[in-house]
DNA sequence: TGGTACACTTGACCTTGGGTACAGTGACCC
DNA sequence: GGGTCACTGTACCCAAGGTCAAGTGTACCA
């Protein structure tokens, strides 16, 4: 009766993470039970707690993995943009266009932002989780801020502007657009906001007709 | 032993709503137990379920009350702005300034947006809750869109711009800024984003130096 | 004055789900 | 052939959501 699958090293843990990430983005952390995850992955409760000491450890691991993946993804987008042009403003606008295209290409409403999902569950998570989320957003902020500073050096802004707030604005727009998009069930919201942000940037630094 | 307080009509229900709203904004819906609410309000479990058939009914009621309060608050801000000037663009900019001031005056990081808190808990709530949230955001969208259209009639935009996206942008910015603000624990984020949005609006429609 | 509706209380009980504990067990590795 | 890894299986605890039925003081109304 005891059907034992071949030893699967880290695969089971990874499949657990993937199943959990999808379920959490889909319906939220609290609504995702350990039970359904182990059924999906095909292990038992003991197996789950062998990998993660509790539910919080699970979301910590998801966030960590997510952070790395997102970093790579952002790097790729920046690299693609850098291939097209060397001029900082043009490069940033290409990056925004790529970002917009990727968001528009998603089949459904954006599955949602893990950070935001954890943000409204304060007491449910450990400090580590909140620290990871913070680190992630600060990373976006500083990356965009560096770009904007580089742009401002070449193309000084037409009027006095808060570059740090402008860097934050993209982060904020993405998270906010996901909320609006999910709530009103319109997938165009996110790409449209990115496009509008690009307009803003172009209007501040460039000469738009 | 049975200590019976004077009949309190709707007060108990209202106190329950207030306690729940604060707790939910503070730590999330899932982390808020019925137990702690009834202790705070000083009733028993039976009393709770007398007022609300379940936890979902509680958040429905909170959202309903919130929707009304927010509407009044928005109306007041618009009315105050209308007192200062009649010109649509100037009026909207005054409104944004007032909004910014109110957000900056909050003692802490903004307690958070109920809509966003529900958005990432899809399966935990009833359809009614999501419909209420949707209605709320669509209300903001259409209000701001009406303002922007009025502005565009008097001061045509300097370049082709998507006014609906621009209306959404304010909604998106507020929700997104709350997330960023809560996550990185910087209360200035929200007022700064509103200020930046005002810059954007002024830059699109007005003549800024 | 008496009746009825309201706003609860009390307490017993059920279920789900997170979490613990621990003794196995097959596969793989040295 | 011994140890470790990656689990299984079982049994059990606790918190929290939720149900049910019977009771009780208060207020208002006829």
Short mmCIF file of C-alpha atoms (C1' of nucleotides) in Angstrom, two decimals:
data_model
loop_
_atom_site.label_atom_id
_atom_site.label_comp_id
_atom_site.label_asym_id
_atom_site.label_seq_id
_atom_site.Cartn_x
_atom_site.Cartn_y
_atom_site.Cartn_z
CA UNK A 1 0.00 0.00 0.00
CA UNK A 2 2.77 2.38 0.86
CA UNK A 3 3.58 3.84 -2.52
CA UNK A 4 6.93 5.58 -2.30
CA UNK A 5 8.03 7.86 -5.11
CA UNK A 6 11.70 8.20 -5.98
CA UNK A 7 13.57 10.62 -3.79
CA UNK A 8 12.96 14.04 -5.29
CA UNK A 9 15.57 16.24 -3.57
CA UNK A 10 14.39 19.85 -3.59
CA UNK A 11 11.63 19.33 -6.13
CA UNK A 12 8.85 18.71 -3.64
CA UNK A 13 9.71 21.85 -1.70
CA UNK A 14 9.80 23.83 -4.92
CA UNK A 15 6.50 22.43 -6.14
CA UNK A 16 5.04 23.35 -2.77
CA UNK A 17 6.31 26.90 -3.17
CA UNK A 18 4.91 27.21 -6.66
CA UNK A 19 1.51 25.80 -5.70
CA UNK A 20 1.39 28.09 -2.68
CA UNK A 21 2.44 31.17 -4.61
CA UNK A 22 -0.28 30.66 -7.17
CA UNK A 23 -2.92 29.92 -4.59
CA UNK A 24 -1.97 32.94 -2.48
CA UNK A 25 -2.01 35.31 -5.44
CA UNK A 26 -5.31 33.85 -6.48
CA UNK A 27 -7.22 33.88 -3.23
CA UNK A 28 -5.04 35.26 -0.47
CA UNK A 29 -2.85 33.78 2.22
CA UNK A 30 -5.51 33.14 4.83
CA UNK A 31 -7.80 31.44 2.35
CA UNK A 32 -5.05 29.07 1.25
CA UNK A 33 -4.98 25.97 3.43
CA UNK A 34 -2.03 23.71 3.94
CA UNK A 35 -4.41 20.86 3.28
CA UNK A 36 -5.12 21.89 -0.31
CA UNK A 37 -1.43 22.46 -1.02
CA UNK A 38 -0.38 19.00 0.11
CA UNK A 39 -3.20 17.43 -1.88
CA UNK A 40 -2.08 19.28 -4.98
CA UNK A 41 1.57 18.38 -4.52
CA UNK A 42 0.76 14.84 -3.39
CA UNK A 43 2.41 14.72 0.00
CA UNK A 44 1.13 14.48 3.56
CA UNK A 45 0.92 16.99 6.35
CA UNK A 46 4.04 15.62 7.93
CA UNK A 47 5.85 16.20 4.66
CA UNK A 48 4.77 19.82 4.63
CA UNK A 49 6.02 20.52 8.12
CA UNK A 50 9.22 18.71 7.28
CA UNK A 51 9.98 21.46 4.73
CA UNK A 52 8.49 24.47 6.51
CA UNK A 53 8.22 24.90 10.23
CA UNK A 54 4.96 26.79 9.80
CA UNK A 55 2.85 28.74 7.33
CA UNK A 56 4.95 31.86 7.88
CA UNK A 57 8.11 30.03 6.85
CA UNK A 58 6.31 29.13 3.64
CA UNK A 59 5.56 32.71 2.69
CA UNK A 60 9.07 33.77 3.68
CA UNK A 61 10.46 31.24 1.23
CA UNK A 62 8.04 32.35 -1.48
CA UNK A 63 9.03 35.97 -1.02
CA UNK A 64 12.72 35.15 -1.09
CA UNK A 65 12.38 33.20 -4.31
CA UNK A 66 10.18 35.93 -5.74
CA UNK A 67 12.70 38.63 -4.91
CA UNK A 68 15.44 36.86 -6.81
CA UNK A 69 13.24 36.16 -9.83
CA UNK A 70 12.03 39.74 -9.95
CA UNK A 71 15.56 41.07 -9.79
CA UNK A 72 16.55 38.95 -12.77
CA UNK A 73 13.45 40.02 -14.65
CA UNK A 74 14.12 43.72 -14.02
CA UNK A 75 17.76 43.32 -15.04
CA UNK A 76 16.67 41.68 -18.27
CA UNK A 77 14.27 44.47 -19.09
CA UNK A 78 16.91 47.11 -18.41
CA UNK A 79 19.41 45.16 -20.49
CA UNK A 80 17.00 44.90 -23.41
CA UNK A 81 16.38 48.63 -23.22
CA UNK A 82 20.11 49.31 -23.10
CA UNK A 83 20.54 47.40 -26.36
CA UNK A 84 18.25 49.79 -28.20
CA UNK A 85 19.79 53.08 -27.17
CA UNK A 86 22.45 54.64 -24.97
CA UNK A 87 20.67 57.89 -24.18
CA UNK A 88 19.35 57.64 -20.56
CA UNK A 89 15.91 59.16 -21.20
CA UNK A 90 15.29 57.13 -24.34
CA UNK A 91 16.54 54.04 -22.55
CA UNK A 92 14.17 54.54 -19.64
CA UNK A 93 11.27 55.12 -22.02
CA UNK A 94 12.11 51.92 -23.86
CA UNK A 95 12.21 50.13 -20.52
CA UNK A 96 8.76 51.49 -19.70
CA UNK A 97 7.47 50.43 -23.10
CA UNK A 98 8.78 46.90 -22.53
CA UNK A 99 7.26 46.83 -19.06
CA UNK A 100 3.97 47.99 -20.46
CA UNK A 101 4.04 45.37 -23.21
CA UNK A 102 4.76 42.56 -20.78
CA UNK A 103 1.92 43.67 -18.50
CA UNK A 104 -0.45 44.00 -21.45
CA UNK A 105 0.48 40.53 -22.66
CA UNK A 106 -0.70 38.85 -19.47
CA UNK A 107 -3.73 36.70 -20.29
CA UNK A 108 -5.78 37.89 -17.31
CA UNK A 109 -5.86 40.63 -14.81
CA UNK A 110 -2.41 40.72 -13.19
CA UNK A 111 -2.34 37.94 -10.61
CA UNK A 112 -1.44 40.45 -7.97
CA UNK A 113 1.45 41.65 -6.00
CA UNK A 114 2.76 39.46 -3.23
CA UNK A 115 4.04 42.49 -1.36
CA UNK A 116 0.66 44.12 -1.29
CA UNK A 117 -0.94 40.87 -0.25
CA UNK A 118 1.34 40.67 2.77
CA UNK A 119 1.10 44.37 3.55
CA UNK A 120 -2.51 44.11 4.66
CA UNK A 121 -1.96 41.09 6.86
CA UNK A 122 0.43 42.64 9.29
CA UNK A 123 0.04 40.50 12.33
CA UNK A 124 -0.27 37.31 10.36
CA UNK A 125 3.36 37.38 9.31
CA UNK A 126 6.73 37.45 10.96
CA UNK A 127 9.05 40.44 10.94
CA UNK A 128 11.21 38.67 8.37
CA UNK A 129 8.38 38.71 5.88
CA UNK A 130 7.84 42.43 6.32
CA UNK A 131 11.55 43.08 6.07
CA UNK A 132 11.74 41.16 2.82
CA UNK A 133 8.83 43.14 1.43
CA UNK A 134 10.46 46.39 2.48
CA UNK A 135 13.77 45.42 0.94
CA UNK A 136 12.02 44.57 -2.30
CA UNK A 137 10.27 47.92 -2.61
CA UNK A 138 13.37 49.86 -1.59
CA UNK A 139 15.23 48.01 -4.31
CA UNK A 140 12.77 49.18 -6.96
CA UNK A 141 12.90 52.70 -5.59
CA UNK A 142 16.67 52.98 -5.72
CA UNK A 143 16.92 51.45 -9.17
CA UNK A 144 14.42 53.85 -10.67
CA UNK A 145 15.88 56.76 -8.76
CA UNK A 146 19.32 56.02 -10.20
CA UNK A 147 17.85 56.02 -13.71
CA UNK A 148 16.05 59.30 -13.17
CA UNK A 149 19.14 60.97 -11.75
CA UNK A 150 21.11 59.85 -14.80
CA UNK A 151 18.40 61.24 -17.05
CA UNK A 152 18.31 64.56 -15.19
CA UNK A 153 22.03 64.99 -15.72
CA UNK A 154 21.67 64.79 -19.49
CA UNK A 155 18.20 66.29 -19.87
CA UNK A 156 17.53 68.66 -16.98
CA UNK A 157 13.84 68.66 -15.99
CA UNK A 158 11.70 71.49 -17.36
CA UNK A 159 10.62 72.39 -13.85
CA UNK A 160 11.63 71.65 -10.27
CA UNK A 161 10.67 68.05 -9.56
CA UNK A 162 11.11 65.56 -6.71
CA UNK A 163 13.07 62.76 -8.38
CA UNK A 164 12.76 60.41 -5.44
CA UNK A 165 8.99 60.76 -5.44
CA UNK A 166 9.06 60.20 -9.16
CA UNK A 167 10.96 56.95 -8.65
CA UNK A 168 8.46 55.90 -6.01
CA UNK A 169 5.66 56.78 -8.37
CA UNK A 170 6.38 53.87 -10.66
CA UNK A 171 6.44 51.42 -7.76
CA UNK A 172 3.26 52.93 -6.39
CA UNK A 173 1.56 52.93 -9.79
CA UNK A 174 2.26 49.27 -10.36
CA UNK A 175 0.92 48.18 -6.97
CA UNK A 176 -2.02 50.55 -7.09
CA UNK A 177 -2.90 49.55 -10.62
CA UNK A 178 -2.93 45.90 -9.63
CA UNK A 179 -5.45 46.70 -6.92
CA UNK A 180 -7.66 48.75 -9.22
CA UNK A 181 -7.29 46.20 -11.96
CA UNK A 182 -8.27 43.30 -9.73
CA UNK A 183 -11.11 45.17 -8.12
CA UNK A 184 -12.81 46.54 -11.22
CA UNK A 185 -11.70 43.53 -13.28
CA UNK A 186 -10.10 45.47 -16.13
CA UNK A 187 -6.75 44.18 -17.26
CA UNK A 188 -5.90 47.31 -19.25
CA UNK A 189 -5.46 49.41 -16.10
CA UNK A 190 -1.86 48.46 -15.42
CA UNK A 191 -0.42 48.93 -18.93
CA UNK A 192 -2.33 52.19 -19.26
CA UNK A 193 -0.87 53.54 -16.06
CA UNK A 194 2.62 52.63 -17.17
CA UNK A 195 1.99 54.40 -20.46
CA UNK A 196 0.77 57.46 -18.62
CA UNK A 197 3.83 57.42 -16.39
CA UNK A 198 5.99 57.32 -19.53
CA UNK A 199 4.08 60.40 -20.77
CA UNK A 200 4.83 62.13 -17.50
CA UNK A 201 8.53 61.29 -17.67
CA UNK A 202 8.72 62.36 -21.30
CA UNK A 203 6.89 65.56 -20.46
CA UNK A 204 9.22 66.42 -17.60
CA UNK A 205 12.54 65.68 -19.28
CA UNK A 206 11.92 65.67 -22.99
CA UNK A 207 10.32 67.89 -25.56
CA UNK A 208 6.95 66.39 -26.35
CA UNK A 209 4.67 67.78 -29.05
CA UNK B 1 -24.57 38.49 38.49
CA UNK B 2 -26.27 39.15 35.19
CA UNK B 3 -25.31 42.75 34.56
CA UNK B 4 -27.59 44.14 31.89
CA UNK B 5 -26.78 47.47 30.34
CA UNK B 6 -29.54 49.77 29.11
CA UNK B 7 -30.87 48.92 25.69
CA UNK B 8 -28.45 50.50 23.29
CA UNK B 9 -30.31 50.22 19.96
CA UNK B 10 -27.77 50.54 17.15
CA UNK B 11 -24.87 51.57 19.36
CA UNK B 12 -23.52 48.10 20.03
CA UNK B 13 -23.56 47.24 16.36
CA UNK B 14 -21.84 50.51 15.57
CA UNK B 15 -19.20 50.05 18.22
CA UNK B 16 -18.59 46.59 16.84
CA UNK B 17 -18.12 48.07 13.36
CA UNK B 18 -15.71 50.71 14.61
CA UNK B 19 -13.65 48.25 16.63
CA UNK B 20 -13.55 45.87 13.69
CA UNK B 21 -12.61 48.55 11.18
CA UNK B 22 -9.69 49.69 13.30
CA UNK B 23 -8.51 46.18 13.99
CA UNK B 24 -8.76 45.16 10.33
CA UNK B 25 -6.86 48.21 9.11
CA UNK B 26 -4.27 47.58 11.77
CA UNK B 27 -3.63 43.90 11.34
CA UNK B 28 -5.79 42.51 8.59
CA UNK B 29 -9.10 40.72 8.42
CA UNK B 30 -7.87 37.21 9.01
CA UNK B 31 -5.81 38.23 12.03
CA UNK B 32 -8.79 39.93 13.64
CA UNK B 33 -10.76 37.47 15.73
CA UNK B 34 -14.40 37.80 16.67
CA UNK B 35 -13.31 36.96 20.20
CA UNK B 36 -11.20 40.09 20.60
CA UNK B 37 -13.91 42.29 19.12
CA UNK B 38 -16.57 41.13 21.54
CA UNK B 39 -14.19 41.51 24.46
CA UNK B 40 -13.46 45.09 23.40
CA UNK B 41 -17.10 45.97 22.92
CA UNK B 42 -18.17 44.02 26.00
CA UNK B 43 -20.68 41.61 24.51
CA UNK B 44 -20.75 37.86 24.03
CA UNK B 45 -20.36 35.66 21.00
CA UNK B 46 -24.11 35.20 20.74
CA UNK B 47 -24.43 38.98 20.65
CA UNK B 48 -22.03 39.21 17.77
CA UNK B 49 -23.88 36.67 15.68
CA UNK B 50 -27.13 38.38 16.55
CA UNK B 51 -25.89 41.46 14.65
CA UNK B 52 -23.91 39.78 11.87
CA UNK B 53 -24.66 36.40 10.43
CA UNK B 54 -20.94 35.80 9.89
CA UNK B 55 -17.58 37.52 9.59
CA UNK B 56 -18.26 38.39 5.96
CA UNK B 57 -21.42 40.27 6.90
CA UNK B 58 -19.27 42.30 9.27
CA UNK B 59 -16.91 43.47 6.58
CA UNK B 60 -19.81 44.14 4.24
CA UNK B 61 -21.27 46.47 6.82
CA UNK B 62 -17.93 48.15 7.42
CA UNK B 63 -17.45 48.75 3.72
CA UNK B 64 -20.97 50.13 3.35
CA UNK B 65 -20.46 52.57 6.19
CA UNK B 66 -17.03 53.45 4.86
CA UNK B 67 -18.38 54.16 1.38
CA UNK B 68 -20.86 56.67 2.71
CA UNK B 69 -18.31 58.39 4.95
CA UNK B 70 -15.80 58.61 2.15
CA UNK B 71 -18.35 60.11 -0.19
CA UNK B 72 -19.15 62.82 2.33
CA UNK B 73 -15.45 63.46 2.90
CA UNK B 74 -14.75 63.78 -0.83
CA UNK B 75 -17.72 66.09 -1.27
CA UNK B 76 -16.45 68.28 1.53
CA UNK B 77 -13.01 68.53 0.01
CA UNK B 78 -14.44 69.43 -3.39
CA UNK B 79 -16.72 71.97 -1.78
CA UNK B 80 -13.84 73.60 0.10
CA UNK B 81 -11.87 73.81 -3.12
CA UNK B 82 -14.85 75.32 -4.93
CA UNK B 83 -14.98 78.09 -2.35
CA UNK B 84 -11.47 79.24 -3.21
CA UNK B 85 -11.79 79.49 -6.97
CA UNK B 86 -14.15 78.83 -9.87
CA UNK B 87 -11.58 77.96 -12.49
CA UNK B 88 -11.65 74.12 -12.96
CA UNK B 89 -7.90 73.57 -13.07
CA UNK B 90 -7.19 75.80 -10.08
CA UNK B 91 -10.07 74.18 -8.24
CA UNK B 92 -8.73 70.69 -8.84
CA UNK B 93 -5.25 71.77 -7.77
CA UNK B 94 -6.69 73.23 -4.57
CA UNK B 95 -8.52 69.96 -4.00
CA UNK B 96 -5.26 68.07 -4.44
CA UNK B 97 -3.53 70.42 -2.02
CA UNK B 98 -6.23 69.85 0.58
CA UNK B 99 -6.03 66.10 0.04
CA UNK B 100 -2.28 66.25 0.43
CA UNK B 101 -2.56 68.30 3.62
CA UNK B 102 -5.04 65.92 5.16
CA UNK B 103 -2.86 62.93 4.36
CA UNK B 104 0.22 64.67 5.69
CA UNK B 105 -1.60 65.55 8.89
CA UNK B 106 -2.23 61.92 9.79
CA UNK B 107 -0.23 61.09 12.90
CA UNK B 108 1.10 57.79 11.57
CA UNK B 109 1.49 55.97 8.34
CA UNK B 110 -1.95 55.91 6.72
CA UNK B 111 -3.93 53.14 8.40
CA UNK B 112 -4.51 51.57 5.06
CA UNK B 113 -7.14 51.16 2.49
CA UNK B 114 -9.99 48.80 3.20
CA UNK B 115 -10.45 48.15 -0.49
CA UNK B 116 -6.90 47.00 -0.93
CA UNK B 117 -7.15 44.88 2.17
CA UNK B 118 -10.13 43.04 0.72
CA UNK B 119 -8.68 42.85 -2.77
CA UNK B 120 -6.00 40.37 -1.77
CA UNK B 121 -8.36 38.11 0.13
CA UNK B 122 -10.56 37.14 -2.75
CA UNK B 123 -12.01 33.89 -1.62
CA UNK B 124 -12.40 35.00 1.96
CA UNK B 125 -15.18 37.40 1.08
CA UNK B 126 -18.57 37.28 -0.55
CA UNK B 127 -19.35 38.71 -3.95
CA UNK B 128 -21.15 41.60 -2.24
CA UNK B 129 -17.90 42.72 -0.63
CA UNK B 130 -16.08 42.74 -3.94
CA UNK B 131 -18.97 44.54 -5.62
CA UNK B 132 -18.90 47.22 -2.94
CA UNK B 133 -15.18 47.67 -3.40
CA UNK B 134 -15.60 47.91 -7.15
CA UNK B 135 -18.39 50.45 -6.81
CA UNK B 136 -16.21 52.53 -4.52
CA UNK B 137 -13.27 52.68 -6.92
CA UNK B 138 -15.49 53.33 -9.93
CA UNK B 139 -17.00 56.21 -7.99
CA UNK B 140 -13.58 57.81 -7.49
CA UNK B 141 -12.71 57.21 -11.11
CA UNK B 142 -15.81 58.89 -12.49
CA UNK B 143 -15.58 61.85 -10.12
CA UNK B 144 -12.00 62.59 -11.06
CA UNK B 145 -12.68 61.96 -14.71
CA UNK B 146 -15.50 64.50 -14.66
CA UNK B 147 -13.14 67.08 -13.14
CA UNK B 148 -10.44 66.42 -15.69
CA UNK B 149 -12.88 66.68 -18.58
CA UNK B 150 -14.08 70.01 -17.24
CA UNK B 151 -10.48 71.19 -16.97
CA UNK B 152 -9.64 70.04 -20.50
CA UNK B 153 -12.53 72.10 -21.89
CA UNK B 154 -11.12 75.31 -20.44
CA UNK B 155 -7.41 74.50 -20.60
CA UNK B 156 -6.78 72.04 -23.42
CA UNK B 157 -3.91 69.66 -22.60
CA UNK B 158 -0.51 70.49 -24.04
CA UNK B 159 -0.30 67.06 -25.59
CA UNK B 160 -2.58 64.11 -26.34
CA UNK B 161 -3.42 62.49 -23.03
CA UNK B 162 -5.68 59.69 -21.80
CA UNK B 163 -7.97 61.49 -19.36
CA UNK B 164 -9.55 58.33 -18.05
CA UNK B 165 -6.16 56.88 -17.21
CA UNK B 166 -5.31 60.17 -15.58
CA UNK B 167 -8.39 59.92 -13.40
CA UNK B 168 -7.47 56.36 -12.50
CA UNK B 169 -3.97 57.52 -11.71
CA UNK B 170 -5.05 59.37 -8.61
CA UNK B 171 -6.97 56.36 -7.30
CA UNK B 172 -4.05 54.12 -8.11
CA UNK B 173 -1.54 56.48 -6.56
CA UNK B 174 -3.43 56.67 -3.28
CA UNK B 175 -3.76 52.90 -2.93
CA UNK B 176 -0.25 52.23 -4.11
CA UNK B 177 1.22 54.89 -1.86
CA UNK B 178 -0.53 53.36 1.13
CA UNK B 179 1.13 50.05 0.36
CA UNK B 180 4.57 51.58 -0.11
CA UNK B 181 4.09 53.77 2.92
CA UNK B 182 3.07 50.88 5.15
CA UNK B 183 5.77 48.61 3.85
CA UNK B 184 8.74 50.95 4.07
CA UNK B 185 7.23 52.74 7.07
CA UNK B 186 7.50 56.28 5.70
CA UNK B 187 4.44 58.41 6.18
CA UNK B 188 5.58 61.07 3.71
CA UNK B 189 5.07 58.77 0.73
CA UNK B 190 1.35 59.43 0.26
CA UNK B 191 1.39 63.26 0.48
CA UNK B 192 4.44 63.35 -1.78
CA UNK B 193 2.74 61.26 -4.43
CA UNK B 194 -0.30 63.51 -4.34
CA UNK B 195 1.98 66.52 -4.72
CA UNK B 196 3.69 64.89 -7.67
CA UNK B 197 0.34 64.12 -9.26
CA UNK B 198 -0.57 67.78 -8.87
CA UNK B 199 2.68 68.66 -10.67
CA UNK B 200 1.71 66.30 -13.46
CA UNK B 201 -1.75 67.79 -13.79
CA UNK B 202 -0.37 71.31 -13.70
CA UNK B 203 2.23 70.37 -16.29
CA UNK B 204 -0.32 68.86 -18.64
CA UNK B 205 -2.97 71.58 -18.49
CA UNK B 206 -1.28 74.67 -17.14
CA UNK B 207 1.79 76.73 -17.83
CA UNK B 208 4.31 75.84 -15.18
CA UNK B 209 7.67 77.48 -14.88
"C1'" DT C 1 -51.18 46.55 33.63
"C1'" DG C 2 -49.85 43.31 30.55
"C1'" DG C 3 -47.92 41.76 26.31
"C1'" DT C 4 -44.67 41.72 22.87
"C1'" DA C 5 -40.50 42.85 20.48
"C1'" DC C 6 -35.80 43.89 21.03
"C1'" DA C 7 -31.10 43.22 22.32
"C1'" DC C 8 -28.95 40.74 24.04
"C1'" DT C 9 -26.76 36.41 27.62
"C1'" DT C 10 -25.36 31.66 28.66
"C1'" DG C 11 -23.64 27.58 27.57
"C1'" DA C 12 -23.15 23.47 24.98
"C1'" DC C 13 -21.43 21.78 20.86
"C1'" DC C 14 -19.63 21.12 15.98
"C1'" DT C 15 -16.01 21.74 12.31
"C1'" DT C 16 -11.96 23.41 10.04
"C1'" DG C 17 -7.38 24.22 10.02
"C1'" DG C 18 -2.86 25.22 12.00
"C1'" DG C 19 0.45 22.86 14.47
"C1'" DT C 20 3.01 18.95 17.30
"C1'" DA C 21 4.99 14.47 18.12
"C1'" DC C 22 6.91 10.48 16.93
"C1'" DA C 23 7.56 5.96 15.16
"C1'" DG C 24 8.20 4.05 10.87
"C1'" DT C 25 10.21 3.20 5.78
"C1'" DG C 26 12.12 3.01 1.27
"C1'" DA C 27 15.86 5.05 -1.53
"C1'" DC C 28 20.37 6.67 -1.93
"C1'" DC C 29 25.27 7.38 -0.53
"C1'" DC C 30 29.55 6.12 1.42
"C1'" DG D 1 25.56 -2.27 6.10
"C1'" DG D 2 24.94 1.99 8.45
"C1'" DG D 3 23.40 6.57 8.24
"C1'" DT D 4 20.84 10.21 6.29
"C1'" DC D 5 17.24 12.11 3.51
"C1'" DA D 6 12.59 12.71 2.42
"C1'" DC D 7 9.19 11.61 3.44
"C1'" DT D 8 4.40 8.50 5.45
"C1'" DG D 9 0.85 7.59 8.95
"C1'" DT D 10 -1.45 8.20 12.98
"C1'" DA D 11 -2.93 10.40 16.74
"C1'" DC D 12 -3.79 14.35 19.05
"C1'" DC D 13 -4.08 19.52 20.85
"C1'" DC D 14 -5.86 24.15 20.37
"C1'" DA D 15 -7.91 28.32 18.44
"C1'" DA D 16 -11.46 30.29 16.03
"C1'" DG D 17 -15.52 30.39 13.14
"C1'" DG D 18 -20.07 29.16 13.54
"C1'" DT D 19 -24.80 26.94 15.23
"C1'" DC D 20 -28.59 26.29 18.38
"C1'" DA D 21 -31.88 26.78 21.88
"C1'" DA D 22 -33.54 28.70 25.99
"C1'" DG D 23 -33.63 32.53 28.97
"C1'" DT D 24 -33.86 37.63 30.65
"C1'" DG D 25 -34.10 42.56 31.59
"C1'" DT D 26 -35.82 46.81 29.14
"C1'" DA D 27 -38.77 49.67 26.47
"C1'" DC D 28 -42.63 50.72 24.19
"C1'" DC D 29 -47.50 50.20 23.11
"C1'" DA D 30 -52.31 49.20 23.68
#
